[in-house]
Amino acid sequence: MNQIDAAETDRLSDAIREILPALEVFNQFRKQDLSAFQHSAWMAALDQPLPESGAGLQQVLHELTETIIPHGFRNGSPGFSSYVTTAPTTAGTATALASTVAGSQRWHVHPFNYLETVALRWLAELLGLPGHWQGTFTSGGSIANIIGLGAARQWTLERRGYDPSRDGLPPDLRYRVYASNEVHQVVIRAAAVLGLGRRAVAPISVDAKQRIDLNHLREALEVDRSKGIIPIAIVASAGTVNTGAIDPIEKMAEIAAKYETWLHVDGAYGLFGVLDPRVSPLYSGIEHAGSVAVDPHKWLAAPVGCGAVFVRNRALLGRTFTAEPAEYLEGAVEISEEIRSPYDDFGELYHDFNLEMSAPSRGIQVWAILKEIGAKGMRERVVLHNNFARHLASRVEKDDRLELLAAPVLSICCFRYGAPQAEEANLDELNANIVNHLRAEGIYVPSTTRVNGKLAIRPCYINPRTRISEVDGLVDQVREIGDALLSR
Ligand SMILES: Cc1ncc(COP(=O)(O)O)c(C=O)c1O
């Protein structure tokens, strides 16, 4: 048989050259985001039946250039401050391409695998986590939280003589995970995935600064103890997604020690905040946690698909997530001493600490970003973005048409338009309308949330392309749109 595969496996430079101009144009974020308005045009072009005969690489590149890239998602645009997401910087993008080509699987010992280890070490050092902690990269915060709480579940039940990973959850026991009602919803899903159930997450109220109420936490633990309910973990948010509030980690660690339970810290967004000396004291006590989640694809601006979790004892992760040995993988043959090959050593067995078997090498992106800008560059970014939120807050406070709803702790500032003549009952709708107008214009794109029941405009600054002019521009636009809507 002399069959040749239908797919092009060479001509990479030609292909990259072909799509590069469209990527460069996109990356300048000059045009308005028309993807939503024009979706009838690009959807119709893409909504084609499965081709029986392939159209060829040239056609793929043409459609990428003409139809797909120009309508991409503009979360990297300098004025985009919604959610907690941004587009990667150049080092992350170039590295993602390099690892797709040369390190497309993290097994075995090669630089892409090895840099997982190096990058985890750098990340832990950058974030001030204890040196003996070990981690694993994940696809994001969702999985990082599942892994951290999976370790908590294993630790808790092993101490009672059970192995939940091997045998499942003992049916006659009841469990609880304690988290503030500002916790990210992925923590609740983690409880569901781990078989504890969503309802096992006890929503603990928050104080006036959206931090977990310690008295309520103690009460809930006490009541549950009297009922024989087993505490699996206390979850501290180190940077809530709504306002950036940081739970009192040190005190929560003391409570966790008293009730002999695991402390998990969700720092997916906010753990990088520890790099700002103004807020770093708020993270003290983190060294007493059992696990910590952090997302390089947020503030570090790695390409999306890069989270991480660190645990104080990674052997526990091995027992929680180990994949049974497989003949096809580790091999049915003994490794020979005489005939050595690059496939003898799997390197760090990340697939035994994690939920994924095959996975891209994610550490390389973290390595590249930190290699490029260093710890100093990252510190400067975090301080700058926290300054943006503070600058915005001070403008809001000086303006009688604006109201600050939550003073920034990190890089989120929650505020609303509320000119003196506007009625409280109408403010939610008015502010939602303002944000709808902003999003339609597409230059300043914050999201919304609720703070103490009030609808807030919520910019979150993690985007390395954002400048102070975008912060001022957002305030000016909110005033302008608010005034115009009010006068109608
Ligand atoms: C505090 C926090 N935890 C968890 C997540 C979920 O992370 P991911 O979207 O990477 O799964 C987010 C996302 O914004 C977050 O802000």
PDB file of C-alpha atoms in Angstrom, residues 353-457:
ATOM      1  CA  PHE A 353      -2.327  13.597  40.396  1.00  0.00           C
ATOM      2  CA  ASN A 354      -4.966  14.916  38.124  1.00  0.00           C
ATOM      3  CA  LEU A 355      -8.168  14.193  36.241  1.00  0.00           C
ATOM      4  CA  GLU A 356      -6.653  14.015  32.789  1.00  0.00           C
ATOM      5  CA  MET A 357      -4.654  11.335  31.078  1.00  0.00           C
ATOM      6  CA  SER A 358      -3.630  13.170  27.940  1.00  0.00           C
ATOM      7  CA  ALA A 359      -3.033  16.842  28.491  1.00  0.00           C
ATOM      8  CA  PRO A 360      -1.058  19.633  26.903  1.00  0.00           C
ATOM      9  CA  SER A 361       2.105  20.806  28.614  1.00  0.00           C
ATOM     10  CA  ARG A 362       0.811  23.841  30.449  1.00  0.00           C
ATOM     11  CA  GLY A 363       3.840  24.672  32.556  1.00  0.00           C
ATOM     12  CA  ILE A 364       5.731  25.876  29.510  1.00  0.00           C
ATOM     13  CA  GLN A 365       3.383  28.853  29.244  1.00  0.00           C
ATOM     14  CA  VAL A 366       3.921  29.832  32.862  1.00  0.00           C
ATOM     15  CA  TRP A 367       7.645  29.321  32.432  1.00  0.00           C
ATOM     16  CA  ALA A 368       7.692  31.544  29.328  1.00  0.00           C
ATOM     17  CA  ILE A 369       5.705  34.350  30.914  1.00  0.00           C
ATOM     18  CA  LEU A 370       7.792  34.403  34.083  1.00  0.00           C
ATOM     19  CA  LYS A 371      11.008  34.059  32.088  1.00  0.00           C
ATOM     20  CA  GLU A 372       9.988  37.072  30.021  1.00  0.00           C
ATOM     21  CA  ILE A 373       8.819  39.469  32.731  1.00  0.00           C
ATOM     22  CA  GLY A 374      10.222  37.929  35.914  1.00  0.00           C
ATOM     23  CA  ALA A 375       8.716  38.120  39.371  1.00  0.00           C
ATOM     24  CA  LYS A 376       9.260  41.888  39.183  1.00  0.00           C
ATOM     25  CA  GLY A 377       7.163  42.251  36.041  1.00  0.00           C
ATOM     26  CA  MET A 378       4.336  40.318  37.634  1.00  0.00           C
ATOM     27  CA  ARG A 379       4.535  42.349  40.857  1.00  0.00           C
ATOM     28  CA  GLU A 380       4.352  45.541  38.826  1.00  0.00           C
ATOM     29  CA  ARG A 381       1.333  44.267  36.900  1.00  0.00           C
ATOM     30  CA  VAL A 382      -0.592  43.380  40.039  1.00  0.00           C
ATOM     31  CA  VAL A 383       0.217  46.696  41.742  1.00  0.00           C
ATOM     32  CA  LEU A 384      -0.757  48.621  38.600  1.00  0.00           C
ATOM     33  CA  HIS A 385      -4.083  46.812  38.247  1.00  0.00           C
ATOM     34  CA  ASN A 386      -4.848  47.260  41.930  1.00  0.00           C
ATOM     35  CA  ASN A 387      -4.032  50.957  41.428  1.00  0.00           C
ATOM     36  CA  PHE A 388      -6.508  51.071  38.548  1.00  0.00           C
ATOM     37  CA  ALA A 389      -9.275  49.836  40.834  1.00  0.00           C
ATOM     38  CA  ARG A 390      -8.292  52.351  43.519  1.00  0.00           C
ATOM     39  CA  HIS A 391      -8.107  55.191  41.008  1.00  0.00           C
ATOM     40  CA  LEU A 392     -11.573  54.297  39.774  1.00  0.00           C
ATOM     41  CA  ALA A 393     -12.868  54.180  43.352  1.00  0.00           C
ATOM     42  CA  SER A 394     -11.463  57.608  44.118  1.00  0.00           C
ATOM     43  CA  ARG A 395     -13.094  59.091  41.027  1.00  0.00           C
ATOM     44  CA  VAL A 396     -16.366  57.488  42.036  1.00  0.00           C
ATOM     45  CA  GLU A 397     -16.134  58.866  45.559  1.00  0.00           C
ATOM     46  CA  LYS A 398     -15.551  62.396  44.291  1.00  0.00           C
ATOM     47  CA  ASP A 399     -18.515  62.264  41.951  1.00  0.00           C
ATOM     48  CA  ASP A 400     -22.019  62.779  43.293  1.00  0.00           C
ATOM     49  CA  ARG A 401     -23.489  60.905  40.333  1.00  0.00           C
ATOM     50  CA  LEU A 402     -21.596  57.752  41.175  1.00  0.00           C
ATOM     51  CA  GLU A 403     -21.661  55.469  44.182  1.00  0.00           C
ATOM     52  CA  LEU A 404     -18.992  53.040  45.379  1.00  0.00           C
ATOM     53  CA  LEU A 405     -20.569  49.706  46.306  1.00  0.00           C
ATOM     54  CA  ALA A 406     -17.441  47.873  47.442  1.00  0.00           C
ATOM     55  CA  ALA A 407     -14.062  49.460  48.109  1.00  0.00           C
ATOM     56  CA  PRO A 408     -11.433  47.593  46.075  1.00  0.00           C
ATOM     57  CA  VAL A 409      -9.215  45.092  47.823  1.00  0.00           C
ATOM     58  CA  LEU A 410      -7.651  43.794  44.611  1.00  0.00           C
ATOM     59  CA  SER A 411      -8.310  44.898  41.034  1.00  0.00           C
ATOM     60  CA  ILE A 412     -12.119  44.843  41.037  1.00  0.00           C
ATOM     61  CA  CYS A 413     -14.092  48.006  41.715  1.00  0.00           C
ATOM     62  CA  CYS A 414     -17.870  47.680  42.111  1.00  0.00           C
ATOM     63  CA  PHE A 415     -19.783  50.926  41.643  1.00  0.00           C
ATOM     64  CA  ARG A 416     -22.948  52.267  40.111  1.00  0.00           C
ATOM     65  CA  TYR A 417     -24.407  55.325  38.530  1.00  0.00           C
ATOM     66  CA  GLY A 418     -26.825  56.970  40.885  1.00  0.00           C
ATOM     67  CA  ALA A 419     -27.327  60.683  40.246  1.00  0.00           C
ATOM     68  CA  PRO A 420     -29.066  62.365  43.177  1.00  0.00           C
ATOM     69  CA  GLN A 421     -32.301  62.727  41.192  1.00  0.00           C
ATOM     70  CA  ALA A 422     -32.407  58.996  40.280  1.00  0.00           C
ATOM     71  CA  GLU A 423     -34.764  56.858  42.342  1.00  0.00           C
ATOM     72  CA  GLU A 424     -33.365  53.915  44.258  1.00  0.00           C
ATOM     73  CA  ALA A 425     -36.045  51.615  42.872  1.00  0.00           C
ATOM     74  CA  ASN A 426     -34.872  52.334  39.316  1.00  0.00           C
ATOM     75  CA  LEU A 427     -31.150  52.061  39.854  1.00  0.00           C
ATOM     76  CA  ASP A 428     -30.733  48.380  39.066  1.00  0.00           C
ATOM     77  CA  GLU A 429     -32.452  48.775  35.747  1.00  0.00           C
ATOM     78  CA  LEU A 430     -30.651  52.017  34.957  1.00  0.00           C
ATOM     79  CA  ASN A 431     -27.234  50.505  35.646  1.00  0.00           C
ATOM     80  CA  ALA A 432     -28.025  47.334  33.735  1.00  0.00           C
ATOM     81  CA  ASN A 433     -28.984  49.571  30.854  1.00  0.00           C
ATOM     82  CA  ILE A 434     -25.757  51.528  31.095  1.00  0.00           C
ATOM     83  CA  VAL A 435     -23.765  48.303  30.899  1.00  0.00           C
ATOM     84  CA  ASN A 436     -25.841  47.135  27.941  1.00  0.00           C
ATOM     85  CA  HIS A 437     -24.946  50.363  26.130  1.00  0.00           C
ATOM     86  CA  LEU A 438     -21.277  50.003  27.032  1.00  0.00           C
ATOM     87  CA  ARG A 439     -21.198  46.450  25.750  1.00  0.00           C
ATOM     88  CA  ALA A 440     -22.898  47.447  22.524  1.00  0.00           C
ATOM     89  CA  GLU A 441     -20.299  50.174  21.948  1.00  0.00           C
ATOM     90  CA  GLY A 442     -17.648  47.583  22.745  1.00  0.00           C
ATOM     91  CA  ILE A 443     -14.871  49.931  23.893  1.00  0.00           C
ATOM     92  CA  TYR A 444     -15.290  49.633  27.660  1.00  0.00           C
ATOM     93  CA  VAL A 445     -16.730  46.264  28.546  1.00  0.00           C
ATOM     94  CA  PRO A 446     -17.245  45.655  32.275  1.00  0.00           C
ATOM     95  CA  SER A 447     -19.573  43.001  33.653  1.00  0.00           C
ATOM     96  CA  THR A 448     -22.161  43.381  36.370  1.00  0.00           C
ATOM     97  CA  THR A 449     -22.720  41.716  39.700  1.00  0.00           C
ATOM     98  CA  ARG A 450     -24.721  42.300  42.863  1.00  0.00           C
ATOM     99  CA  VAL A 451     -23.288  43.815  46.017  1.00  0.00           C
ATOM    100  CA  ASN A 452     -25.616  43.706  49.011  1.00  0.00           C
ATOM    101  CA  GLY A 453     -28.469  43.164  46.596  1.00  0.00           C
ATOM    102  CA  LYS A 454     -27.622  46.202  44.437  1.00  0.00           C
ATOM    103  CA  LEU A 455     -26.697  45.824  40.811  1.00  0.00           C
ATOM    104  CA  ALA A 456     -23.084  46.925  40.408  1.00  0.00           C
ATOM    105  CA  ILE A 457     -20.930  47.769  37.423  1.00  0.00           C
TER     106      ILE A 457
END
